[in-house]
mmCIF file with all atom_site columns, C-alpha atoms in Angstrom:
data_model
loop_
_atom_site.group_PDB
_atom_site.id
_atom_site.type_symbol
_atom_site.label_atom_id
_atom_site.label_alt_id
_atom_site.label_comp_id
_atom_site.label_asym_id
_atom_site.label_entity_id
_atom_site.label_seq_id
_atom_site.pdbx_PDB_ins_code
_atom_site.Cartn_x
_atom_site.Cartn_y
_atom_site.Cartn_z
_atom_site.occupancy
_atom_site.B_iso_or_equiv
_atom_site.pdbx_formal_charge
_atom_site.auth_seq_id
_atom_site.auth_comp_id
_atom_site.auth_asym_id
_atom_site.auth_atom_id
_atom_site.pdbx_PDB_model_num
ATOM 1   C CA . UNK A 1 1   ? -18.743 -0.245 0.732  1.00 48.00 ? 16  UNK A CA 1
ATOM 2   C CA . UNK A 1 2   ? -16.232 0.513  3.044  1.00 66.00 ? 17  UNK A CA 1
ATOM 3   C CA . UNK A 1 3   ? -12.915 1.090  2.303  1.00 85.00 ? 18  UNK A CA 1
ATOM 4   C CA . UNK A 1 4   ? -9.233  -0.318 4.252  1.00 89.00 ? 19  UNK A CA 1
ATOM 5   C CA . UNK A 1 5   ? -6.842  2.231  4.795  1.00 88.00 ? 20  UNK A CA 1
ATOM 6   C CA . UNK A 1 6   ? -3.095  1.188  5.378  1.00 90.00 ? 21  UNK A CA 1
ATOM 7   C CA . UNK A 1 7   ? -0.758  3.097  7.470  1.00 87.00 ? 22  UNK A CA 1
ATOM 8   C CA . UNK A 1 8   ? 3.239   3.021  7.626  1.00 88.00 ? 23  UNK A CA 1
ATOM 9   C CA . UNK A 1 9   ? 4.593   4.105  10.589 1.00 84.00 ? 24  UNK A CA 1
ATOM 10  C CA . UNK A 1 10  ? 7.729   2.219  10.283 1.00 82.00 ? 25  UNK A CA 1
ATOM 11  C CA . UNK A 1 11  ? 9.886   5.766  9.129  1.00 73.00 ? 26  UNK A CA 1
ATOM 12  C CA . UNK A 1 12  ? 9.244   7.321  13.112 1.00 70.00 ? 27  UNK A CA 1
ATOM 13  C CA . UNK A 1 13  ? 12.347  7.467  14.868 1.00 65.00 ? 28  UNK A CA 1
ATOM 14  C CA . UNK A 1 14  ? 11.578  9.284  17.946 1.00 62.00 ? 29  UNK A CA 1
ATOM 15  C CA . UNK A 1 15  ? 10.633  12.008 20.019 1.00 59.00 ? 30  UNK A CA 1
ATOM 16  C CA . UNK A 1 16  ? 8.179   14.011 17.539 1.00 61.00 ? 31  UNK A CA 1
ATOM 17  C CA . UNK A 1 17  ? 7.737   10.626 15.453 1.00 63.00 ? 32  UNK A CA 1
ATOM 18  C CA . UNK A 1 18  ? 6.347   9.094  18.854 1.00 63.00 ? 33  UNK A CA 1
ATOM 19  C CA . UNK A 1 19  ? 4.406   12.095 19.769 1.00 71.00 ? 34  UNK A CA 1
ATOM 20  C CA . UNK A 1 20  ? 2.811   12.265 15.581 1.00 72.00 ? 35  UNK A CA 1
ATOM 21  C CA . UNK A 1 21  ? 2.099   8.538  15.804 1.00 70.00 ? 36  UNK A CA 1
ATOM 22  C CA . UNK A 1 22  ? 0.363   8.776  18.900 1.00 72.00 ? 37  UNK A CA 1
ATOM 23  C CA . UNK A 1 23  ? -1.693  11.612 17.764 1.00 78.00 ? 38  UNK A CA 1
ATOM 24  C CA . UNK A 1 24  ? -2.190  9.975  14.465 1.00 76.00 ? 39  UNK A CA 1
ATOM 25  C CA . UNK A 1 25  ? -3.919  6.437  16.551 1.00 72.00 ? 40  UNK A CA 1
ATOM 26  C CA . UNK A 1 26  ? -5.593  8.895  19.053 1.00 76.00 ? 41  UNK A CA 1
ATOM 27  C CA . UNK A 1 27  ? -7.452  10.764 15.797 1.00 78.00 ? 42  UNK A CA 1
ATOM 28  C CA . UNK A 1 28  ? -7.911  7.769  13.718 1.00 73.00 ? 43  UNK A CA 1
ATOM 29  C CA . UNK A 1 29  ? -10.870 6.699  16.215 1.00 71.00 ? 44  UNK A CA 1
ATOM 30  C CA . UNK A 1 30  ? -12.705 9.206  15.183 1.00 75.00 ? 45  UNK A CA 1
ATOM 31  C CA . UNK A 1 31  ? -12.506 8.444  11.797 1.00 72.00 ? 46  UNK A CA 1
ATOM 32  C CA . UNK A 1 32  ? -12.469 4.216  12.015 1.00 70.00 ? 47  UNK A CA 1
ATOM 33  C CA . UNK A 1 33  ? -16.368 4.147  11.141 1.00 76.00 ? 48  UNK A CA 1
ATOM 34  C CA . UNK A 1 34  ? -15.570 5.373  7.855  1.00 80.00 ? 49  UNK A CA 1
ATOM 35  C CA . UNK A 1 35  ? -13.470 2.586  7.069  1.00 84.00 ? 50  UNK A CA 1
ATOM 36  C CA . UNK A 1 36  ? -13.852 -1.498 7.360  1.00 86.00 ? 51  UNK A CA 1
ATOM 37  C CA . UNK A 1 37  ? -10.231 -1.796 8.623  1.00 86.00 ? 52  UNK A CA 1
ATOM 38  C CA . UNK A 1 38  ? -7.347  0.254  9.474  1.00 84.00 ? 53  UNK A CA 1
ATOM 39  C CA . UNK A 1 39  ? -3.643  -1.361 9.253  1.00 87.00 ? 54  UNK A CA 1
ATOM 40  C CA . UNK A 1 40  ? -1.031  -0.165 10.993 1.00 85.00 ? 55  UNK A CA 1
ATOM 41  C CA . UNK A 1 41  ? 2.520   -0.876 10.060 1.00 87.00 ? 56  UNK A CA 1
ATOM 42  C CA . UNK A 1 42  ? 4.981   -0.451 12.373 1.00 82.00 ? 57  UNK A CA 1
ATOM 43  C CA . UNK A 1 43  ? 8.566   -1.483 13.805 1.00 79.00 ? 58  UNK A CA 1
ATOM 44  C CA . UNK A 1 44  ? 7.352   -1.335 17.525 1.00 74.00 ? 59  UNK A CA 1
ATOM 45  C CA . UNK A 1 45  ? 3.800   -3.327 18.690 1.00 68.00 ? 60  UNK A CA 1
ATOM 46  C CA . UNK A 1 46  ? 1.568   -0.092 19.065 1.00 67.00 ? 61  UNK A CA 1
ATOM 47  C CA . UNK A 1 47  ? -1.481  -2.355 20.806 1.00 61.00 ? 62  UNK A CA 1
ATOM 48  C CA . UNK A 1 48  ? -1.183  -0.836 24.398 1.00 61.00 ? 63  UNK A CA 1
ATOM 49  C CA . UNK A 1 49  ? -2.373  2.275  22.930 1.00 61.00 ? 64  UNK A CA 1
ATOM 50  C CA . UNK A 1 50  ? -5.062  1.267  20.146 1.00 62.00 ? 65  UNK A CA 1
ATOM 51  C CA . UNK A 1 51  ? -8.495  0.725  21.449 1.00 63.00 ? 66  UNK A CA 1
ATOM 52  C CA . UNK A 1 52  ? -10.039 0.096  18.526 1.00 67.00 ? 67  UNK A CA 1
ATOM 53  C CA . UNK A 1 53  ? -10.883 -3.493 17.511 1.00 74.00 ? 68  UNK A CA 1
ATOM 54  C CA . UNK A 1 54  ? -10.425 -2.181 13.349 1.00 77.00 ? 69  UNK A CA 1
ATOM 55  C CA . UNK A 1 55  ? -7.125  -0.912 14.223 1.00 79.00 ? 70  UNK A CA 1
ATOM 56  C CA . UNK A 1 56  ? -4.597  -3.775 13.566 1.00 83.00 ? 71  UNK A CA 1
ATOM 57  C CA . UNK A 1 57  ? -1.114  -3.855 14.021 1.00 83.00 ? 72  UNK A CA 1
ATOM 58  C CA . UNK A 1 58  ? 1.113   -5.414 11.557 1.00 86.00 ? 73  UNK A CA 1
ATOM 59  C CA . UNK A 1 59  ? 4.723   -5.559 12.047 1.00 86.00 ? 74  UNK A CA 1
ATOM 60  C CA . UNK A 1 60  ? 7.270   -5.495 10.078 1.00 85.00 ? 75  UNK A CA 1
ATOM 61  C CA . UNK A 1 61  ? 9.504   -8.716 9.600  1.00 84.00 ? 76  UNK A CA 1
ATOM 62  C CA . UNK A 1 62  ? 12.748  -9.117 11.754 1.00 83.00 ? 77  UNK A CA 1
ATOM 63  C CA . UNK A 1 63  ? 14.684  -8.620 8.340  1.00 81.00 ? 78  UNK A CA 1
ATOM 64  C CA . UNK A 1 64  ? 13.597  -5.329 6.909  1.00 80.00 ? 79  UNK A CA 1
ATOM 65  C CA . UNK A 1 65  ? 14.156  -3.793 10.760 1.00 78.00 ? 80  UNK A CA 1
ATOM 66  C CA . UNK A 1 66  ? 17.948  -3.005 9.796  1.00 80.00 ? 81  UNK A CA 1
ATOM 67  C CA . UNK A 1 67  ? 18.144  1.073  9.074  1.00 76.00 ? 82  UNK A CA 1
ATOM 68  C CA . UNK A 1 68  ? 19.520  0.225  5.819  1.00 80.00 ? 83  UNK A CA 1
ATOM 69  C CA . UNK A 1 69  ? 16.839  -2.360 4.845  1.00 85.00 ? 84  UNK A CA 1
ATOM 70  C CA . UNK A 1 70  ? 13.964  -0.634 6.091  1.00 86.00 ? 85  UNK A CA 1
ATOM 71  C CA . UNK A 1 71  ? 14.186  1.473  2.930  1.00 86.00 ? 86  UNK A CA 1
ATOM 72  C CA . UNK A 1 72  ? 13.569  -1.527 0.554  1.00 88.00 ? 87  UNK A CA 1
ATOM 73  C CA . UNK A 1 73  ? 10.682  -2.257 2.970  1.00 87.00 ? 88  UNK A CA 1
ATOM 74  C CA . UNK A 1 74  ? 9.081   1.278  2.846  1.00 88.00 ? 89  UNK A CA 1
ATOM 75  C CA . UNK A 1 75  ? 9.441   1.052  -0.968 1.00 88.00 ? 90  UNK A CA 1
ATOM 76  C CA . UNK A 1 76  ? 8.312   -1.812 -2.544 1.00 89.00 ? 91  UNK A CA 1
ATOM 77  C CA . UNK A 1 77  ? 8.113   -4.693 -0.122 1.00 90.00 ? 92  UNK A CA 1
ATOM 78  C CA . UNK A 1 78  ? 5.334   -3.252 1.431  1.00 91.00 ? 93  UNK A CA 1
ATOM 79  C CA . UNK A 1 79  ? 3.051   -3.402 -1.830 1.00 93.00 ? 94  UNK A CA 1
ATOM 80  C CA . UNK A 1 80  ? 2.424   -6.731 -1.342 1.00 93.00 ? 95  UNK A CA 1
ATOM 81  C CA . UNK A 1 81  ? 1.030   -6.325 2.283  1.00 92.00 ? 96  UNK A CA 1
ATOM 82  C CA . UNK A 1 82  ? -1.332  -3.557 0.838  1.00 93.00 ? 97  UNK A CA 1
ATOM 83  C CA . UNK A 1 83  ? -2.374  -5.804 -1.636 1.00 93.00 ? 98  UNK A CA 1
ATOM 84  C CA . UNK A 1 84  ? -2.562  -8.829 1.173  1.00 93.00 ? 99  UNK A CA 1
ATOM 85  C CA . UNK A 1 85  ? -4.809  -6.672 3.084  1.00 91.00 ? 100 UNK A CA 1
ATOM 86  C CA . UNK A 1 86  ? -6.722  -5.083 0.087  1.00 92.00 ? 101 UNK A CA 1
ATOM 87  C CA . UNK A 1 87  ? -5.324  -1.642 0.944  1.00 92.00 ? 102 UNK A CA 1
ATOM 88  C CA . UNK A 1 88  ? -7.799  1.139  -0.583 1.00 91.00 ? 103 UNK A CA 1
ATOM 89  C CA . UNK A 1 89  ? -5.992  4.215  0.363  1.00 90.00 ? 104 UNK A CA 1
ATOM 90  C CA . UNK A 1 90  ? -2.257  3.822  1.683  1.00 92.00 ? 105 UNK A CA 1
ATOM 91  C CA . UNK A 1 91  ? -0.618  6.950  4.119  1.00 89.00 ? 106 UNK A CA 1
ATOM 92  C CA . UNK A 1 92  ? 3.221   6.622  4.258  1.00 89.00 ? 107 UNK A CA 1
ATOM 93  C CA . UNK A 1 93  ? 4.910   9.009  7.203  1.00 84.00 ? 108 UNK A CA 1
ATOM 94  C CA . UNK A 1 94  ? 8.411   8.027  5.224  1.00 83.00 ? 109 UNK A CA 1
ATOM 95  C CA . UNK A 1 95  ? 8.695   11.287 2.573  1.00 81.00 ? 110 UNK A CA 1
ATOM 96  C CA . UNK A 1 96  ? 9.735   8.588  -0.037 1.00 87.00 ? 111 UNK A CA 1
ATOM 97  C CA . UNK A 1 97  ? 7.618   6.016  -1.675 1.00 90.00 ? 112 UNK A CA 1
ATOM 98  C CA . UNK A 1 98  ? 8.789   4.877  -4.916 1.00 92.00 ? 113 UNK A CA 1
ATOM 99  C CA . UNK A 1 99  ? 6.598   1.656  -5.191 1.00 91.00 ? 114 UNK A CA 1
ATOM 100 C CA . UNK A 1 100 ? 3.628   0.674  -7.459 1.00 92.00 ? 115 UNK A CA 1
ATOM 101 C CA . UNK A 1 101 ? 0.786   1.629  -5.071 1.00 92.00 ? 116 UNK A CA 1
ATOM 102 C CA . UNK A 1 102 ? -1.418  4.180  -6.421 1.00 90.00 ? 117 UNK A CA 1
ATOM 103 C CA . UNK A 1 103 ? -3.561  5.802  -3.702 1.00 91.00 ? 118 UNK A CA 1
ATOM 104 C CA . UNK A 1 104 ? -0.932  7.322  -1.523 1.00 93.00 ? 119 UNK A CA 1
ATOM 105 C CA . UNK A 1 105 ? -0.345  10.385 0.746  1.00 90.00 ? 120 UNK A CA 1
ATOM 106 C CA . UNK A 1 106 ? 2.667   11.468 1.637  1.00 90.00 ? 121 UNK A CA 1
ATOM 107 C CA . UNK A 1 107 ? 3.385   12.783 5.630  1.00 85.00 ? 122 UNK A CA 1
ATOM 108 C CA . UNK A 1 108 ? 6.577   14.533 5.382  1.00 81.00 ? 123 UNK A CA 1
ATOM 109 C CA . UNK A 1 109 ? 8.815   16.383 7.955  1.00 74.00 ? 124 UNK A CA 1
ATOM 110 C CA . UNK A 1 110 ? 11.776  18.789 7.511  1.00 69.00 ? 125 UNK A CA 1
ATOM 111 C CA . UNK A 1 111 ? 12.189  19.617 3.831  1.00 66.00 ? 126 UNK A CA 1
ATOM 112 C CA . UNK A 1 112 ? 14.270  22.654 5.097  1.00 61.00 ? 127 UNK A CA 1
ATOM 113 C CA . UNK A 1 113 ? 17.733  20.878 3.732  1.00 63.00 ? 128 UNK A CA 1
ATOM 114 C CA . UNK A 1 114 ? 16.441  20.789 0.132  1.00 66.00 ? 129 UNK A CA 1
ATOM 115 C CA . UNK A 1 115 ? 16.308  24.064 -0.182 1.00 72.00 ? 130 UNK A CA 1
ATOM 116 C CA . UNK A 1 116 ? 19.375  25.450 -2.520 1.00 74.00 ? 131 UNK A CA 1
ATOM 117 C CA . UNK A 1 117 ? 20.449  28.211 0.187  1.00 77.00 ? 132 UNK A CA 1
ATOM 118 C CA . UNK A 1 118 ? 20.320  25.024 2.722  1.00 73.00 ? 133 UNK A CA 1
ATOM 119 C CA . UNK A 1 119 ? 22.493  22.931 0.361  1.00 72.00 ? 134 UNK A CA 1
ATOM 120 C CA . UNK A 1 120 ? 25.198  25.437 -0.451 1.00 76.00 ? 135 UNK A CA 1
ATOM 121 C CA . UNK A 1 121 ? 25.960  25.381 3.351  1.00 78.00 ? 136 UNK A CA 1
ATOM 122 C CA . UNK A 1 122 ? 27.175  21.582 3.349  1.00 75.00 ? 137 UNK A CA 1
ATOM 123 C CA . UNK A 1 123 ? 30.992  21.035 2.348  1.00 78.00 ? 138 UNK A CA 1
ATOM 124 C CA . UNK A 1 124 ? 31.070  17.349 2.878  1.00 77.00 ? 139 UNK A CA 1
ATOM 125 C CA . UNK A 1 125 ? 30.201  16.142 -0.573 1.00 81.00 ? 140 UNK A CA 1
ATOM 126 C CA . UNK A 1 126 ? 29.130  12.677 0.434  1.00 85.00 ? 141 UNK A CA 1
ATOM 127 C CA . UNK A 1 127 ? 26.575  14.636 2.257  1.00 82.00 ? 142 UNK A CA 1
ATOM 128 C CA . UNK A 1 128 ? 25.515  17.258 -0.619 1.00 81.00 ? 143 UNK A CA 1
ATOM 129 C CA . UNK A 1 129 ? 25.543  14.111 -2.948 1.00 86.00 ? 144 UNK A CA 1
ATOM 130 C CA . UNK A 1 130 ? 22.939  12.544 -0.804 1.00 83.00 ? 145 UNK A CA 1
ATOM 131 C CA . UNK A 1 131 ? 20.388  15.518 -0.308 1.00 82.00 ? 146 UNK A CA 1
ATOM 132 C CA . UNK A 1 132 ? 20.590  16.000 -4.003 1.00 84.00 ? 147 UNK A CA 1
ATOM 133 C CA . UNK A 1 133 ? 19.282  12.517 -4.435 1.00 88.00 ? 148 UNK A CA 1
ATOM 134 C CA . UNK A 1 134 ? 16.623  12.399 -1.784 1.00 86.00 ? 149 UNK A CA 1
ATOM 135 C CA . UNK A 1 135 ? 15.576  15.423 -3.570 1.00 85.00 ? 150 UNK A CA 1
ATOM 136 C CA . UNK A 1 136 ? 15.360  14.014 -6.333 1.00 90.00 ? 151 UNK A CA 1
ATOM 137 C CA . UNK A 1 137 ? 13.173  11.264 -4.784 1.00 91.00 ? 152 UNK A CA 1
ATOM 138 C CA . UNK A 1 138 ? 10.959  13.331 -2.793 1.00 88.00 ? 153 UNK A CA 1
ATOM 139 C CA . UNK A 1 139 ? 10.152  15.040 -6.578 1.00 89.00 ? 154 UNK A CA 1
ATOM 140 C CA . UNK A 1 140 ? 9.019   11.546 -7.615 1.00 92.00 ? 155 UNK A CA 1
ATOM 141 C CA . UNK A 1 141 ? 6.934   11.075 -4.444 1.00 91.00 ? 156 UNK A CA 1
ATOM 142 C CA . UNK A 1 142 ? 5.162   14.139 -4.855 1.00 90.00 ? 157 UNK A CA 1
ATOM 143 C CA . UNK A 1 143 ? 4.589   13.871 -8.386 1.00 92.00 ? 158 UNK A CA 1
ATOM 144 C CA . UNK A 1 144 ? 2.742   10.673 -8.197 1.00 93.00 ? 159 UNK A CA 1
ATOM 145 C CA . UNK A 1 145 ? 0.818   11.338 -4.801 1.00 93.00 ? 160 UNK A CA 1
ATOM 146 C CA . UNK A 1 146 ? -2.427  11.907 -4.092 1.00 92.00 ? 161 UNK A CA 1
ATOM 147 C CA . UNK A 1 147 ? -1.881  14.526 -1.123 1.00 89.00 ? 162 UNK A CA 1
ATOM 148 C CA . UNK A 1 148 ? 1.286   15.429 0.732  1.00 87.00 ? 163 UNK A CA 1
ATOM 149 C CA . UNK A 1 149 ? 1.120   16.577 4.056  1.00 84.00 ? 164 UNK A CA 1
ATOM 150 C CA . UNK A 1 150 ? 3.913   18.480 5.333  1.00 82.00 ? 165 UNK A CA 1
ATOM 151 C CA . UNK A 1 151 ? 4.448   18.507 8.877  1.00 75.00 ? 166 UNK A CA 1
ATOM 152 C CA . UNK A 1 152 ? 6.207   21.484 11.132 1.00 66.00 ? 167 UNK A CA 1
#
């Protein structure tokens, strides 16, 4: 039996997001007969540069498109969409994933700024105060992921 394996791309921003997505689709062909389906979910429509009739595109609703919604989205909104689509193995290129999904990898990029030489540089506290916290979160991620991939 064939597994479905769900993608997030929602967390790319641009320049080396665009370039690692676009990698990511080209690479996935290769791959697609090992799974029944793969689900792409994304911000943007991505179709002009899938060939694959097992690749679909999903995007995300209007709503969760605001930067300071998407993170709700990337977190636990999106469970039920793996569910919908009877996601097998889920790969999130967002760093954090705090929802209830079990088979995850983690794609993450820059982790430079957690370091505690990196943090004693910052004097605007709002700042430190948040890269503590993402931290903190990117502990959790990796604690209850399958694989973590970092990027460079």
């Amino acid at each position: 039996m064939k597994n479905n394996l769900c993608i997030d791309i929602t967390g790319k921003k641009s320049g080396g997001g665009d370039i690692f997505v676009s990698q990511l689709i080209k690479n996935l062909e290769i791959y697609s007969n090992q799974f029944k389906k793969i689900i792409i979910f994304s911000s943007d429509d991505i179709n002009n540069i899938v060939f694959d009739s097992r690749i679909q595109n999903v995007k995300v609703p209007l709503f969760f498109r605001n930067r300071y919604l998407i993170f709700f989205w990337q977190n636990w909104f999106i469970d039920f969409f793996l569910k919908k689509y009877s996601c097998d193995i889920f790969l999130t290129m967002n760093s954090i994933y705090l929802g209830s999904f079990k088979s995850y990898v983690v794609i993450h990029q820059n982790s430079l700024p957690f370091s505690n030489i990196e943090l004693k540089k910052y004097n605007n506290k709002f700042f430190l105060f948040k890269l503590i916290i993402q931290r903190y979160l990117l502990k959790i991620t990796y604690q209850n992921s399958l694989y973590t991939i970092f990027l460079t």
